[in-house]
Amino acid sequence: MSFLETAKQRYSVRKYMDKPVEKEKVEQILEAAHVAPTAANRQPVKLLVVQSEEGLSKVGKAANIYEAPLAVIVCADHSKAWTRPFDGKKTTDIDAAILTDHMMLEATELGLGTCWICYFKPEAVKEEFGLPEHLEPVNILAVGYADEEPVDSDRHGKMRMPVDELAEHR
């Protein structure tokens, strides 16, 4: 499958089968995160991979993960962050987003569904998982086998602004 085909197939899954994600697939998803670029190669990200019933229950105190059998909590490590010297912009959220996107697309290629979750209680995640002060939970990636009909992979032409509005050539 080409990159564009994979990207077009990905959608936010909100209903998962009661089936665990195989260890090999989890490893491939994490490898996709591992090869993702970060600003100045600082790698200011920590991933909490949650699959146990107890761990998923803890995640459930912070967010609705739609009963996914796997959740990856993507945390920014502020102690490693690169800062743009001109305006003080820290790239932790950007780096976390890049890793998350790599994991989502790899999961899609592996036949898994995902949902990028930003609607969660960060303090609950910090408390439930005992995160140190320098780690900030940025998002949660729910992963598993979709238990719903996939959306139309050609939906982007109808749901998105036209490319000529998105991109301005100068």
mmCIF file with all atom_site columns, C-alpha atoms in Angstrom:
data_model
loop_
_atom_site.group_PDB
_atom_site.id
_atom_site.type_symbol
_atom_site.label_atom_id
_atom_site.label_alt_id
_atom_site.label_comp_id
_atom_site.label_asym_id
_atom_site.label_entity_id
_atom_site.label_seq_id
_atom_site.pdbx_PDB_ins_code
_atom_site.Cartn_x
_atom_site.Cartn_y
_atom_site.Cartn_z
_atom_site.occupancy
_atom_site.B_iso_or_equiv
_atom_site.pdbx_formal_charge
_atom_site.auth_seq_id
_atom_site.auth_comp_id
_atom_site.auth_asym_id
_atom_site.auth_atom_id
_atom_site.pdbx_PDB_model_num
ATOM 1   C CA . MET A 1 1   ? 0.000   0.000  0.000  1.00 0.00 ? 1   MET A CA 1
ATOM 2   C CA . SER A 1 2   ? 1.335   3.466  -0.836 1.00 0.00 ? 2   SER A CA 1
ATOM 3   C CA . PHE A 1 3   ? 1.744   6.149  1.820  1.00 0.00 ? 3   PHE A CA 1
ATOM 4   C CA . LEU A 1 4   ? -1.227  8.141  0.471  1.00 0.00 ? 4   LEU A CA 1
ATOM 5   C CA . GLU A 1 5   ? -3.438  5.048  0.431  1.00 0.00 ? 5   GLU A CA 1
ATOM 6   C CA . THR A 1 6   ? -2.527  4.361  4.069  1.00 0.00 ? 6   THR A CA 1
ATOM 7   C CA . ALA A 1 7   ? -3.126  7.990  5.067  1.00 0.00 ? 7   ALA A CA 1
ATOM 8   C CA . LYS A 1 8   ? -6.508  8.020  3.319  1.00 0.00 ? 8   LYS A CA 1
ATOM 9   C CA . GLN A 1 9   ? -7.577  4.783  5.029  1.00 0.00 ? 9   GLN A CA 1
ATOM 10  C CA . ARG A 1 10  ? -6.862  6.056  8.543  1.00 0.00 ? 10  ARG A CA 1
ATOM 11  C CA . TYR A 1 11  ? -9.813  7.370  10.515 1.00 0.00 ? 11  TYR A CA 1
ATOM 12  C CA . SER A 1 12  ? -10.756 7.783  14.175 1.00 0.00 ? 12  SER A CA 1
ATOM 13  C CA . VAL A 1 13  ? -12.051 4.443  15.425 1.00 0.00 ? 13  VAL A CA 1
ATOM 14  C CA . ARG A 1 14  ? -14.465 4.640  18.326 1.00 0.00 ? 14  ARG A CA 1
ATOM 15  C CA . LYS A 1 15  ? -15.451 0.982  18.669 1.00 0.00 ? 15  LYS A CA 1
ATOM 16  C CA . TYR A 1 16  ? -12.940 -1.835 19.075 1.00 0.00 ? 16  TYR A CA 1
ATOM 17  C CA . MET A 1 17  ? -13.118 -5.616 19.117 1.00 0.00 ? 17  MET A CA 1
ATOM 18  C CA . ASP A 1 18  ? -12.337 -7.421 22.332 1.00 0.00 ? 18  ASP A CA 1
ATOM 19  C CA . LYS A 1 19  ? -9.101  -8.731 20.843 1.00 0.00 ? 19  LYS A CA 1
ATOM 20  C CA . PRO A 1 20  ? -5.579  -7.889 22.030 1.00 0.00 ? 20  PRO A CA 1
ATOM 21  C CA . VAL A 1 21  ? -3.020  -6.362 19.701 1.00 0.00 ? 21  VAL A CA 1
ATOM 22  C CA . GLU A 1 22  ? -0.284  -8.884 18.998 1.00 0.00 ? 22  GLU A CA 1
ATOM 23  C CA . LYS A 1 23  ? 3.144   -8.238 20.509 1.00 0.00 ? 23  LYS A CA 1
ATOM 24  C CA . GLU A 1 24  ? 4.777   -8.110 17.059 1.00 0.00 ? 24  GLU A CA 1
ATOM 25  C CA . LYS A 1 25  ? 2.379   -5.405 15.932 1.00 0.00 ? 25  LYS A CA 1
ATOM 26  C CA . VAL A 1 26  ? 2.931   -3.377 19.104 1.00 0.00 ? 26  VAL A CA 1
ATOM 27  C CA . GLU A 1 27  ? 6.685   -3.610 18.475 1.00 0.00 ? 27  GLU A CA 1
ATOM 28  C CA . GLN A 1 28  ? 6.245   -2.408 14.875 1.00 0.00 ? 28  GLN A CA 1
ATOM 29  C CA . ILE A 1 29  ? 4.126   0.534  16.038 1.00 0.00 ? 29  ILE A CA 1
ATOM 30  C CA . LEU A 1 30  ? 6.779   1.470  18.594 1.00 0.00 ? 30  LEU A CA 1
ATOM 31  C CA . GLU A 1 31  ? 9.494   1.131  15.946 1.00 0.00 ? 31  GLU A CA 1
ATOM 32  C CA . ALA A 1 32  ? 7.584   3.634  13.809 1.00 0.00 ? 32  ALA A CA 1
ATOM 33  C CA . ALA A 1 33  ? 7.702   6.053  16.748 1.00 0.00 ? 33  ALA A CA 1
ATOM 34  C CA . HIS A 1 34  ? 11.387  5.286  17.270 1.00 0.00 ? 34  HIS A CA 1
ATOM 35  C CA . VAL A 1 35  ? 12.323  6.365  13.737 1.00 0.00 ? 35  VAL A CA 1
ATOM 36  C CA . ALA A 1 36  ? 10.234  9.558  13.840 1.00 0.00 ? 36  ALA A CA 1
ATOM 37  C CA . PRO A 1 37  ? 12.210  12.793 13.621 1.00 0.00 ? 37  PRO A CA 1
ATOM 38  C CA . THR A 1 38  ? 12.402  15.250 16.516 1.00 0.00 ? 38  THR A CA 1
ATOM 39  C CA . ALA A 1 39  ? 13.822  18.761 16.690 1.00 0.00 ? 39  ALA A CA 1
ATOM 40  C CA . ALA A 1 40  ? 17.623  18.686 16.973 1.00 0.00 ? 40  ALA A CA 1
ATOM 41  C CA . ASN A 1 41  ? 17.236  14.900 17.537 1.00 0.00 ? 41  ASN A CA 1
ATOM 42  C CA . ARG A 1 42  ? 16.585  15.656 21.226 1.00 0.00 ? 42  ARG A CA 1
ATOM 43  C CA . GLN A 1 43  ? 13.875  12.967 21.374 1.00 0.00 ? 43  GLN A CA 1
ATOM 44  C CA . PRO A 1 44  ? 11.935  14.699 24.164 1.00 0.00 ? 44  PRO A CA 1
ATOM 45  C CA . VAL A 1 45  ? 9.186   12.086 24.249 1.00 0.00 ? 45  VAL A CA 1
ATOM 46  C CA . LYS A 1 46  ? 8.298   9.199  26.544 1.00 0.00 ? 46  LYS A CA 1
ATOM 47  C CA . LEU A 1 47  ? 5.700   6.599  25.584 1.00 0.00 ? 47  LEU A CA 1
ATOM 48  C CA . LEU A 1 48  ? 3.658   4.707  28.166 1.00 0.00 ? 48  LEU A CA 1
ATOM 49  C CA . VAL A 1 49  ? 2.389   1.527  26.505 1.00 0.00 ? 49  VAL A CA 1
ATOM 50  C CA . VAL A 1 50  ? -0.691  0.324  28.348 1.00 0.00 ? 50  VAL A CA 1
ATOM 51  C CA . GLN A 1 51  ? -2.278  -3.071 27.677 1.00 0.00 ? 51  GLN A CA 1
ATOM 52  C CA . SER A 1 52  ? -2.985  -4.600 31.069 1.00 0.00 ? 52  SER A CA 1
ATOM 53  C CA . GLU A 1 53  ? -6.504  -4.509 32.472 1.00 0.00 ? 53  GLU A CA 1
ATOM 54  C CA . GLU A 1 54  ? -5.243  -2.523 35.474 1.00 0.00 ? 54  GLU A CA 1
ATOM 55  C CA . GLY A 1 55  ? -3.388  -0.022 33.283 1.00 0.00 ? 55  GLY A CA 1
ATOM 56  C CA . LEU A 1 56  ? -6.337  0.432  30.928 1.00 0.00 ? 56  LEU A CA 1
ATOM 57  C CA . SER A 1 57  ? -8.552  1.039  33.954 1.00 0.00 ? 57  SER A CA 1
ATOM 58  C CA . LYS A 1 58  ? -6.150  3.799  35.026 1.00 0.00 ? 58  LYS A CA 1
ATOM 59  C CA . VAL A 1 59  ? -6.303  5.367  31.551 1.00 0.00 ? 59  VAL A CA 1
ATOM 60  C CA . GLY A 1 60  ? -10.089 5.167  31.763 1.00 0.00 ? 60  GLY A CA 1
ATOM 61  C CA . LYS A 1 61  ? -10.024 7.524  34.746 1.00 0.00 ? 61  LYS A CA 1
ATOM 62  C CA . ALA A 1 62  ? -8.579  10.195 32.459 1.00 0.00 ? 62  ALA A CA 1
ATOM 63  C CA . ALA A 1 63  ? -10.162 9.537  29.071 1.00 0.00 ? 63  ALA A CA 1
ATOM 64  C CA . ASN A 1 64  ? -12.620 7.549  27.028 1.00 0.00 ? 64  ASN A CA 1
ATOM 65  C CA . ILE A 1 65  ? -10.482 5.206  24.947 1.00 0.00 ? 65  ILE A CA 1
ATOM 66  C CA . TYR A 1 66  ? -13.521 3.415  23.502 1.00 0.00 ? 66  TYR A CA 1
ATOM 67  C CA . GLU A 1 67  ? -12.541 0.069  25.066 1.00 0.00 ? 67  GLU A CA 1
ATOM 68  C CA . ALA A 1 68  ? -9.397  -0.162 22.943 1.00 0.00 ? 68  ALA A CA 1
ATOM 69  C CA . PRO A 1 69  ? -7.119  -2.998 24.099 1.00 0.00 ? 69  PRO A CA 1
ATOM 70  C CA . LEU A 1 70  ? -4.014  -0.797 23.742 1.00 0.00 ? 70  LEU A CA 1
ATOM 71  C CA . ALA A 1 71  ? -3.361  2.788  24.723 1.00 0.00 ? 71  ALA A CA 1
ATOM 72  C CA . VAL A 1 72  ? -0.129  4.655  24.142 1.00 0.00 ? 72  VAL A CA 1
ATOM 73  C CA . ILE A 1 73  ? 0.194   7.725  26.340 1.00 0.00 ? 73  ILE A CA 1
ATOM 74  C CA . VAL A 1 74  ? 2.489   10.142 24.542 1.00 0.00 ? 74  VAL A CA 1
ATOM 75  C CA . CYS A 1 75  ? 4.357   12.385 26.960 1.00 0.00 ? 75  CYS A CA 1
ATOM 76  C CA . ALA A 1 76  ? 6.584   15.376 26.302 1.00 0.00 ? 76  ALA A CA 1
ATOM 77  C CA . ASP A 1 77  ? 9.815   15.382 28.300 1.00 0.00 ? 77  ASP A CA 1
ATOM 78  C CA . HIS A 1 78  ? 10.452  19.035 29.086 1.00 0.00 ? 78  HIS A CA 1
ATOM 79  C CA . SER A 1 79  ? 13.923  18.234 30.439 1.00 0.00 ? 79  SER A CA 1
ATOM 80  C CA . LYS A 1 80  ? 15.027  17.292 26.896 1.00 0.00 ? 80  LYS A CA 1
ATOM 81  C CA . ALA A 1 81  ? 13.107  19.870 24.866 1.00 0.00 ? 81  ALA A CA 1
ATOM 82  C CA . TRP A 1 82  ? 14.736  21.900 22.123 1.00 0.00 ? 82  TRP A CA 1
ATOM 83  C CA . THR A 1 83  ? 13.886  25.589 22.189 1.00 0.00 ? 83  THR A CA 1
ATOM 84  C CA . ARG A 1 84  ? 13.935  27.846 19.161 1.00 0.00 ? 84  ARG A CA 1
ATOM 85  C CA . PRO A 1 85  ? 16.280  30.700 20.153 1.00 0.00 ? 85  PRO A CA 1
ATOM 86  C CA . PHE A 1 86  ? 14.441  33.460 18.280 1.00 0.00 ? 86  PHE A CA 1
ATOM 87  C CA . ASP A 1 87  ? 11.163  33.310 20.180 1.00 0.00 ? 87  ASP A CA 1
ATOM 88  C CA . GLY A 1 88  ? 11.533  30.631 22.890 1.00 0.00 ? 88  GLY A CA 1
ATOM 89  C CA . LYS A 1 89  ? 9.187   28.144 21.159 1.00 0.00 ? 89  LYS A CA 1
ATOM 90  C CA . LYS A 1 90  ? 9.559   24.667 22.676 1.00 0.00 ? 90  LYS A CA 1
ATOM 91  C CA . THR A 1 91  ? 8.983   21.868 20.196 1.00 0.00 ? 91  THR A CA 1
ATOM 92  C CA . THR A 1 92  ? 7.757   19.193 22.620 1.00 0.00 ? 92  THR A CA 1
ATOM 93  C CA . ASP A 1 93  ? 4.162   19.177 21.341 1.00 0.00 ? 93  ASP A CA 1
ATOM 94  C CA . ILE A 1 94  ? 5.367   19.079 17.745 1.00 0.00 ? 94  ILE A CA 1
ATOM 95  C CA . ASP A 1 95  ? 7.731   16.186 18.442 1.00 0.00 ? 95  ASP A CA 1
ATOM 96  C CA . ALA A 1 96  ? 4.989   14.296 20.302 1.00 0.00 ? 96  ALA A CA 1
ATOM 97  C CA . ALA A 1 97  ? 2.624   14.851 17.371 1.00 0.00 ? 97  ALA A CA 1
ATOM 98  C CA . ILE A 1 98  ? 5.134   13.524 14.856 1.00 0.00 ? 98  ILE A CA 1
ATOM 99  C CA . LEU A 1 99  ? 5.636   10.315 16.862 1.00 0.00 ? 99  LEU A CA 1
ATOM 100 C CA . THR A 1 100 ? 1.886   9.894  17.266 1.00 0.00 ? 100 THR A CA 1
ATOM 101 C CA . ASP A 1 101 ? 1.295   10.329 13.538 1.00 0.00 ? 101 ASP A CA 1
ATOM 102 C CA . HIS A 1 102 ? 3.966   7.744  12.710 1.00 0.00 ? 102 HIS A CA 1
ATOM 103 C CA . MET A 1 103 ? 2.334   5.265  15.127 1.00 0.00 ? 103 MET A CA 1
ATOM 104 C CA . MET A 1 104 ? -1.161  5.898  13.712 1.00 0.00 ? 104 MET A CA 1
ATOM 105 C CA . LEU A 1 105 ? -0.073  5.327  10.155 1.00 0.00 ? 105 LEU A CA 1
ATOM 106 C CA . GLU A 1 106 ? 1.905   2.185  11.017 1.00 0.00 ? 106 GLU A CA 1
ATOM 107 C CA . ALA A 1 107 ? -1.093  0.812  12.922 1.00 0.00 ? 107 ALA A CA 1
ATOM 108 C CA . THR A 1 108 ? -3.291  1.500  9.879  1.00 0.00 ? 108 THR A CA 1
ATOM 109 C CA . GLU A 1 109 ? -0.860  -0.317 7.626  1.00 0.00 ? 109 GLU A CA 1
ATOM 110 C CA . LEU A 1 110 ? -0.991  -3.279 10.032 1.00 0.00 ? 110 LEU A CA 1
ATOM 111 C CA . GLY A 1 111 ? -4.791  -3.455 9.781  1.00 0.00 ? 111 GLY A CA 1
ATOM 112 C CA . LEU A 1 112 ? -5.446  -1.781 13.130 1.00 0.00 ? 112 LEU A CA 1
ATOM 113 C CA . GLY A 1 113 ? -7.638  1.168  13.993 1.00 0.00 ? 113 GLY A CA 1
ATOM 114 C CA . THR A 1 114 ? -6.637  4.183  16.059 1.00 0.00 ? 114 THR A CA 1
ATOM 115 C CA . CYS A 1 115 ? -8.078  7.236  17.703 1.00 0.00 ? 115 CYS A CA 1
ATOM 116 C CA . TRP A 1 116 ? -5.913  10.235 18.638 1.00 0.00 ? 116 TRP A CA 1
ATOM 117 C CA . ILE A 1 117 ? -7.273  11.477 21.957 1.00 0.00 ? 117 ILE A CA 1
ATOM 118 C CA . CYS A 1 118 ? -6.534  14.931 23.298 1.00 0.00 ? 118 CYS A CA 1
ATOM 119 C CA . TYR A 1 119 ? -9.758  15.185 25.310 1.00 0.00 ? 119 TYR A CA 1
ATOM 120 C CA . PHE A 1 120 ? -8.418  13.761 28.569 1.00 0.00 ? 120 PHE A CA 1
ATOM 121 C CA . LYS A 1 121 ? -7.550  14.836 32.109 1.00 0.00 ? 121 LYS A CA 1
ATOM 122 C CA . PRO A 1 122 ? -3.752  15.328 32.199 1.00 0.00 ? 122 PRO A CA 1
ATOM 123 C CA . GLU A 1 123 ? -3.677  15.463 36.010 1.00 0.00 ? 123 GLU A CA 1
ATOM 124 C CA . ALA A 1 124 ? -5.424  12.092 36.224 1.00 0.00 ? 124 ALA A CA 1
ATOM 125 C CA . VAL A 1 125 ? -2.808  10.547 33.909 1.00 0.00 ? 125 VAL A CA 1
ATOM 126 C CA . LYS A 1 126 ? 0.017   12.089 35.953 1.00 0.00 ? 126 LYS A CA 1
ATOM 127 C CA . GLU A 1 127 ? -1.482  10.814 39.193 1.00 0.00 ? 127 GLU A CA 1
ATOM 128 C CA . GLU A 1 128 ? -2.472  7.330  38.012 1.00 0.00 ? 128 GLU A CA 1
ATOM 129 C CA . PHE A 1 129 ? 0.910   6.655  36.391 1.00 0.00 ? 129 PHE A CA 1
ATOM 130 C CA . GLY A 1 130 ? 3.099   8.562  38.861 1.00 0.00 ? 130 GLY A CA 1
ATOM 131 C CA . LEU A 1 131 ? 4.642   10.803 36.220 1.00 0.00 ? 131 LEU A CA 1
ATOM 132 C CA . PRO A 1 132 ? 7.503   13.065 37.293 1.00 0.00 ? 132 PRO A CA 1
ATOM 133 C CA . GLU A 1 133 ? 7.079   16.827 36.936 1.00 0.00 ? 133 GLU A CA 1
ATOM 134 C CA . HIS A 1 134 ? 9.124   17.037 33.714 1.00 0.00 ? 134 HIS A CA 1
ATOM 135 C CA . LEU A 1 135 ? 6.788   14.631 31.835 1.00 0.00 ? 135 LEU A CA 1
ATOM 136 C CA . GLU A 1 136 ? 3.621   16.138 30.378 1.00 0.00 ? 136 GLU A CA 1
ATOM 137 C CA . PRO A 1 137 ? 0.993   13.838 28.858 1.00 0.00 ? 137 PRO A CA 1
ATOM 138 C CA . VAL A 1 138 ? 0.220   15.345 25.434 1.00 0.00 ? 138 VAL A CA 1
ATOM 139 C CA . ASN A 1 139 ? -2.161  12.814 23.906 1.00 0.00 ? 139 ASN A CA 1
ATOM 140 C CA . ILE A 1 140 ? -3.347  9.234  24.126 1.00 0.00 ? 140 ILE A CA 1
ATOM 141 C CA . LEU A 1 141 ? -3.413  6.944  21.116 1.00 0.00 ? 141 LEU A CA 1
ATOM 142 C CA . ALA A 1 142 ? -6.097  4.250  21.336 1.00 0.00 ? 142 ALA A CA 1
ATOM 143 C CA . VAL A 1 143 ? -5.218  1.223  19.200 1.00 0.00 ? 143 VAL A CA 1
ATOM 144 C CA . GLY A 1 144 ? -6.983  -2.013 18.353 1.00 0.00 ? 144 GLY A CA 1
ATOM 145 C CA . TYR A 1 145 ? -9.045  -3.910 15.819 1.00 0.00 ? 145 TYR A CA 1
ATOM 146 C CA . ALA A 1 146 ? -11.969 -1.792 14.632 1.00 0.00 ? 146 ALA A CA 1
ATOM 147 C CA . ASP A 1 147 ? -15.428 -3.164 15.337 1.00 0.00 ? 147 ASP A CA 1
ATOM 148 C CA . GLU A 1 148 ? -17.210 -0.774 12.993 1.00 0.00 ? 148 GLU A CA 1
ATOM 149 C CA . GLU A 1 149 ? -17.512 -0.143 9.290  1.00 0.00 ? 149 GLU A CA 1
ATOM 150 C CA . PRO A 1 150 ? -14.507 1.756  7.905  1.00 0.00 ? 150 PRO A CA 1
ATOM 151 C CA . VAL A 1 151 ? -15.155 5.223  6.549  1.00 0.00 ? 151 VAL A CA 1
ATOM 152 C CA . ASP A 1 152 ? -14.826 5.999  2.845  1.00 0.00 ? 152 ASP A CA 1
ATOM 153 C CA . SER A 1 153 ? -11.152 6.485  1.996  1.00 0.00 ? 153 SER A CA 1
ATOM 154 C CA . ASP A 1 154 ? -12.209 8.982  -0.693 1.00 0.00 ? 154 ASP A CA 1
ATOM 155 C CA . ARG A 1 155 ? -13.989 11.206 1.858  1.00 0.00 ? 155 ARG A CA 1
ATOM 156 C CA . HIS A 1 156 ? -11.265 13.845 1.897  1.00 0.00 ? 156 HIS A CA 1
ATOM 157 C CA . GLY A 1 157 ? -12.411 15.418 -1.371 1.00 0.00 ? 157 GLY A CA 1
ATOM 158 C CA . LYS A 1 158 ? -15.779 16.137 0.256  1.00 0.00 ? 158 LYS A CA 1
ATOM 159 C CA . MET A 1 159 ? -14.761 16.837 3.864  1.00 0.00 ? 159 MET A CA 1
ATOM 160 C CA . ARG A 1 160 ? -11.604 18.887 3.461  1.00 0.00 ? 160 ARG A CA 1
ATOM 161 C CA . MET A 1 161 ? -10.855 22.243 1.962  1.00 0.00 ? 161 MET A CA 1
ATOM 162 C CA . PRO A 1 162 ? -9.456  22.013 -1.559 1.00 0.00 ? 162 PRO A CA 1
ATOM 163 C CA . VAL A 1 163 ? -5.674  21.686 -1.809 1.00 0.00 ? 163 VAL A CA 1
ATOM 164 C CA . ASP A 1 164 ? -5.449  25.037 -3.593 1.00 0.00 ? 164 ASP A CA 1
ATOM 165 C CA . GLU A 1 165 ? -7.004  26.682 -0.503 1.00 0.00 ? 165 GLU A CA 1
ATOM 166 C CA . LEU A 1 166 ? -4.745  24.729 1.834  1.00 0.00 ? 166 LEU A CA 1
ATOM 167 C CA . ALA A 1 167 ? -1.507  25.502 0.041  1.00 0.00 ? 167 ALA A CA 1
ATOM 168 C CA . GLU A 1 168 ? -0.495  28.887 -1.219 1.00 0.00 ? 168 GLU A CA 1
ATOM 169 C CA . HIS A 1 169 ? 2.212   28.951 -3.881 1.00 0.00 ? 169 HIS A CA 1
ATOM 170 C CA . ARG A 1 170 ? 4.499   31.964 -3.846 1.00 0.00 ? 170 ARG A CA 1
#
